[in-house]
Amino acid sequence: MTDRTFRAYRVSEENGEFVRNLVNRSISELPEGEVLVRVKYAGLNYKDALSASGNRGVTKNYPHTPGIDAAGVVEESSSPLFKPGDEVTVTSYDLGMNTDGAFAEYIRVPANWIVPLPEGLSLAESMMLGTSGLTAALSVKRLLDAGQKPSQGPVVVTGAAGGVGSLAVKILLKEGFEVIAATSNLDDSREVIEKLGAHQHIDKSETDDQSGRPLLRPKWAGAVDVVGGNTLATLLKACKYSGNVTTCGNIGSGELNTTVYPFILNNISLLGVDTQQTPLEERKAVWEKLANDWKPDGLDDLVTFISLEELDTYIQRLLSKKNRGQVVLKL
């Protein structure tokens, strides 16, 4: 392919401040990799918002193009695993962190970062799910692998109006669980939660206990948490005997102040969920589930499509924790 220019959302550091602009770049400026992908859709995640804000814990060097989720079509490949015309997804690994990401019309990545688009999903649908869907699915898988059953009682999902939370609610409903949707505020998320079909809707008055007690009256049999901090501690303290609690995020806090009592008196298991380094075969298996048995109903109701010009607005919404549902960039 002759060198060509393409549009990209670029974050640069100028005089100690981070500025974001739409720029033209050349294919030759992209990092090394076996596969060149024409990006059609990209997901917007909290990690992208951090990268776009100059968070050195996510992105070490600038200028940089964020975007940890991409779906598109292979244009060039030196790998026998892919050929031009293949529809593919790329999520996590180093994409959008320290490797130029999906907020651009092209990416170039190693072949072992790429998952062929599963049958049953369109490119757009794969980004309606994206890392949020993969995280939600892995969270539910961790619960099931630990032996969690619907007969034990309801599972609470925090951040249920956001990307990971809303999809976790949908998948848990597919598995027959009674689901409690937890959000920071009842009024501003009521419509979203009603669309999800959760059995109950609660706010932070029930998931952010300030009593200091080591254990609480049991309220749920398991939990999927995206918040961390005191919310996660509350979920552990109020979980029924032999319940399981997954943790995949820290939008509230990365600190966890609790006691051993939920674990040794109530036999609670705390299960970590990581998507960035999930092995490729497990990643493919979970994507197959998302394309079939776990494909959420009404995906269109959960997503907002935006352009490159609208990215700044939605990044600010994420940072202020006002985003609802999934946001997908269409290129």
XYZ file of C-alpha atoms in Angstrom, residues 3-330:
328
model
C 1.525 5.723 2.149
C -1.682 7.634 2.819
C -3.105 10.020 5.352
C -5.973 9.351 7.730
C -7.807 11.160 10.523
C -6.896 10.526 14.152
C -7.754 11.924 17.573
C -4.414 12.931 19.012
C -3.479 13.855 22.585
C -0.365 15.977 23.052
C 1.415 17.591 25.978
C 2.046 21.308 25.594
C 3.617 23.396 28.380
C 2.585 20.871 31.016
C -1.029 20.640 29.807
C -2.681 17.966 27.673
C -4.517 19.088 24.564
C -6.681 17.030 22.220
C -7.040 17.611 18.488
C -8.150 15.925 15.298
C -5.102 15.571 13.045
C -4.032 13.943 9.796
C -1.465 11.176 10.151
C 0.323 8.873 7.718
C 0.142 5.084 7.638
C 3.952 5.075 7.880
C 3.701 6.725 11.328
C 1.814 3.777 12.835
C 3.699 1.330 15.092
C 5.079 -1.971 13.862
C 2.717 -4.938 13.565
C 1.733 -7.702 11.159
C -1.796 -6.486 10.478
C -3.141 -3.146 9.251
C -6.825 -2.681 10.075
C -9.236 -0.085 8.691
C -11.204 0.851 11.799
C -14.967 1.043 11.325
C -16.082 1.303 14.959
C -14.369 1.923 18.307
C -15.665 1.694 21.861
C -15.253 4.480 24.420
C -14.095 3.315 27.853
C -13.052 4.923 31.125
C -9.443 3.940 30.426
C -9.635 5.907 27.154
C -10.805 8.973 29.061
C -7.850 8.625 31.430
C -5.409 8.272 28.537
C -6.941 11.321 26.842
C -6.417 13.285 30.083
C -2.692 12.540 30.374
C -2.905 9.806 33.009
C 0.634 8.362 33.108
C -0.640 5.208 34.778
C -2.395 4.388 31.493
C -0.220 6.069 28.862
C 3.420 6.850 29.500
C 4.376 8.774 26.360
C 2.669 11.494 24.339
C 1.622 12.447 21.674
C -0.742 9.490 21.608
C -3.973 8.196 20.097
C -6.277 6.548 22.679
C -8.843 3.826 21.976
C -8.556 0.352 23.517
C -11.385 -1.208 21.434
C -11.492 -1.520 17.646
C -13.583 -3.329 15.062
C -12.766 -3.186 11.408
C -11.531 -4.815 8.228
C -8.018 -6.104 7.514
C -6.333 -4.149 4.716
C -2.835 -5.638 4.896
C -1.422 -8.691 6.662
C 1.961 -10.365 6.757
C 0.507 -13.031 9.062
C -1.022 -16.264 7.692
C -3.768 -15.919 10.328
C -5.448 -13.013 8.536
C -6.041 -11.801 4.995
C -7.357 -8.578 3.489
C -11.122 -8.354 3.859
C -11.320 -10.249 7.155
C -13.616 -8.651 9.729
C -11.889 -8.519 13.114
C -11.968 -7.058 16.614
C -9.087 -5.900 18.781
C -9.641 -5.244 22.474
C -7.211 -4.617 25.332
C -3.583 -5.784 25.317
C -1.625 -2.545 24.778
C -3.925 -1.009 22.166
C -4.768 2.579 23.081
C -2.484 2.531 26.104
C 1.082 2.830 24.822
C 0.298 1.649 21.286
C -1.642 4.094 19.092
C -5.282 3.138 19.417
C -8.659 3.003 17.771
C -9.672 6.681 17.788
C -8.327 6.800 14.246
C -9.224 5.448 10.844
C -6.330 2.933 10.921
C -4.456 0.840 13.468
C -1.522 -1.542 13.020
C -1.169 -4.318 15.591
C 0.401 -7.746 16.204
C -1.647 -10.636 14.822
C -1.938 -12.268 18.257
C -3.983 -9.306 19.538
C -6.734 -9.922 16.999
C -9.931 -11.977 17.316
C -11.882 -12.848 14.156
C -15.378 -11.378 14.300
C -17.597 -14.186 15.679
C -20.574 -15.324 13.637
C -23.678 -13.752 15.070
C -22.135 -10.312 15.630
C -21.786 -7.377 13.270
C -18.800 -5.046 13.534
C -21.042 -2.431 15.141
C -22.441 -4.936 17.648
C -18.951 -6.069 18.615
C -18.181 -2.510 19.700
C -21.561 -2.119 21.411
C -20.059 -4.854 23.596
C -16.303 -4.163 23.377
C -14.119 -4.351 26.462
C -17.174 -3.523 28.580
C -18.990 -6.582 27.261
C -15.917 -8.751 27.581
C -15.422 -7.570 31.175
C -19.077 -8.161 32.027
C -18.988 -11.629 30.469
C -15.767 -12.574 32.265
C -17.298 -11.354 35.535
C -20.350 -13.567 35.088
C -18.116 -16.455 34.012
C -16.090 -16.058 37.214
C -19.279 -16.219 39.276
C -20.479 -19.333 37.465
C -17.075 -21.031 37.635
C -17.092 -20.391 41.413
C -20.436 -22.181 41.699
C -22.828 -19.235 41.944
C -26.411 -20.367 41.233
C -29.677 -18.454 40.797
C -31.206 -20.528 43.601
C -28.846 -18.841 46.111
C -30.619 -15.515 45.682
C -30.131 -12.186 43.899
C -26.881 -10.834 42.474
C -26.240 -7.089 42.801
C -24.478 -5.180 40.015
C -22.912 -1.797 40.784
C -22.588 0.911 38.157
C -25.547 -0.771 36.488
C -26.314 2.206 34.250
C -22.787 2.221 32.802
C -21.134 0.084 30.148
C -19.881 -2.920 32.138
C -22.720 -2.848 34.643
C -25.562 -2.686 32.141
C -24.167 -5.588 30.133
C -23.538 -7.643 33.280
C -27.220 -7.162 34.195
C -28.260 -8.403 30.755
C -26.011 -11.490 30.895
C -27.059 -12.412 34.427
C -30.700 -12.225 33.356
C -29.870 -14.600 30.487
C -28.509 -17.046 33.087
C -31.713 -16.870 35.112
C -30.475 -14.760 38.033
C -32.550 -12.292 39.986
C -30.650 -9.036 39.530
C -30.406 -5.964 41.753
C -29.199 -2.933 39.785
C -27.216 -0.462 41.909
C -26.533 3.091 40.746
C -25.305 6.223 42.511
C -28.650 7.951 42.016
C -32.110 6.501 41.404
C -33.634 9.373 39.461
C -31.005 9.989 36.800
C -30.700 6.292 35.907
C -34.290 5.122 36.330
C -35.085 4.987 32.609
C -31.930 3.014 31.780
C -32.525 0.472 34.556
C -36.151 -0.015 33.504
C -34.965 -0.831 29.973
C -32.468 -3.358 31.340
C -35.206 -5.298 33.107
C -33.493 -5.652 36.492
C -35.731 -6.935 39.281
C -34.770 -4.199 41.749
C -33.079 -0.776 41.640
C -31.124 0.570 44.620
C -28.808 3.534 45.185
C -25.591 4.179 47.104
C -27.438 4.432 50.421
C -27.437 0.622 50.318
C -24.057 0.002 48.684
C -21.923 2.576 50.502
C -22.207 1.643 54.175
C -20.703 4.182 56.556
C -21.422 2.365 59.829
C -17.949 0.896 60.212
C -19.420 -2.471 61.164
C -17.441 -5.505 59.935
C -20.580 -7.377 58.825
C -24.076 -6.339 57.741
C -27.427 -8.037 57.406
C -27.215 -10.152 54.205
C -28.883 -8.452 51.233
C -27.602 -10.358 48.200
C -26.086 -13.713 47.319
C -23.374 -12.416 45.017
C -22.145 -9.266 43.314
C -20.483 -7.814 40.233
C -18.633 -4.633 41.223
C -17.133 -1.973 38.970
C -16.672 0.733 41.632
C -14.153 -0.532 44.196
C -13.405 1.264 47.446
C -16.055 1.361 50.147
C -18.695 0.085 47.728
C -16.770 -3.147 47.292
C -16.278 -3.403 51.055
C -20.036 -2.967 51.547
C -20.833 -5.666 48.992
C -18.591 -8.101 50.870
C -20.073 -7.246 54.270
C -23.680 -7.662 53.070
C -23.206 -10.850 51.031
C -24.957 -14.066 52.034
C -23.010 -17.103 53.196
C -20.873 -18.744 50.460
C -21.485 -15.912 48.035
C -19.081 -14.648 45.387
C -18.144 -11.048 44.610
C -16.237 -10.040 41.466
C -14.180 -6.865 41.148
C -13.123 -5.311 37.836
C -12.949 -1.548 38.365
C -11.925 1.292 40.618
C -13.929 4.327 39.488
C -14.766 4.933 43.158
C -11.387 4.091 44.657
C -8.521 1.653 44.337
C -8.400 1.243 48.101
C -10.182 -1.612 49.900
C -10.612 -1.206 53.640
C -12.340 -4.237 55.138
C -11.817 -7.023 57.668
C -11.314 -10.742 57.301
C -14.781 -11.456 58.750
C -16.747 -11.678 55.489
C -14.234 -14.249 54.283
C -13.774 -16.415 57.363
C -17.242 -16.131 58.949
C -19.433 -15.956 55.831
C -17.193 -17.927 53.459
C -17.263 -15.128 50.869
C -14.975 -15.300 47.815
C -13.558 -12.164 46.213
C -12.818 -12.789 42.521
C -10.645 -10.505 40.413
C -11.464 -9.933 36.734
C -8.886 -8.782 34.176
C -9.461 -8.339 30.445
C -6.174 -6.844 29.314
C -4.132 -10.050 29.600
C -6.925 -12.624 29.202
C -5.447 -15.504 27.151
C -6.503 -15.484 23.493
C -8.318 -18.824 23.610
C -10.407 -17.790 26.619
C -11.061 -14.454 24.958
C -12.327 -16.205 21.806
C -14.554 -18.524 23.864
C -16.133 -15.614 25.731
C -16.710 -13.730 22.478
C -18.495 -16.801 21.124
C -20.772 -16.734 24.174
C -21.436 -13.030 23.614
C -22.331 -13.724 19.982
C -24.758 -16.475 20.909
C -26.155 -17.496 24.340
C -25.107 -14.278 26.079
C -25.871 -11.811 23.293
C -27.832 -9.111 25.114
C -31.297 -8.266 23.837
C -31.929 -4.667 22.864
C -28.298 -3.674 22.344
C -29.437 -0.663 20.302
C -31.219 0.692 23.374
C -27.956 0.748 25.334
C -25.704 2.490 22.814
C -25.010 6.031 21.579
C -23.089 6.398 18.302
C -20.781 9.398 18.035
C -18.285 10.937 15.594
C -14.643 11.885 16.108
C -15.799 15.487 16.544
C -17.972 14.474 19.519
C -15.299 12.535 21.422
C -14.331 15.402 23.749
C -17.894 15.799 25.006
C -18.280 12.129 25.841
C -14.828 11.838 27.393
C -15.833 14.611 29.796
C -19.059 12.760 30.610
C -17.067 9.660 31.471
C -14.671 11.572 33.693
C -17.569 13.207 35.549
C -19.294 9.789 35.882
C -22.366 10.987 33.985
C -22.200 8.526 31.100
C -25.063 6.084 30.605
C -24.832 2.866 28.583
C -22.325 2.241 25.818
C -20.748 4.877 23.582
C -19.463 3.778 20.176
C -17.354 5.857 17.811
C -18.317 5.388 14.143
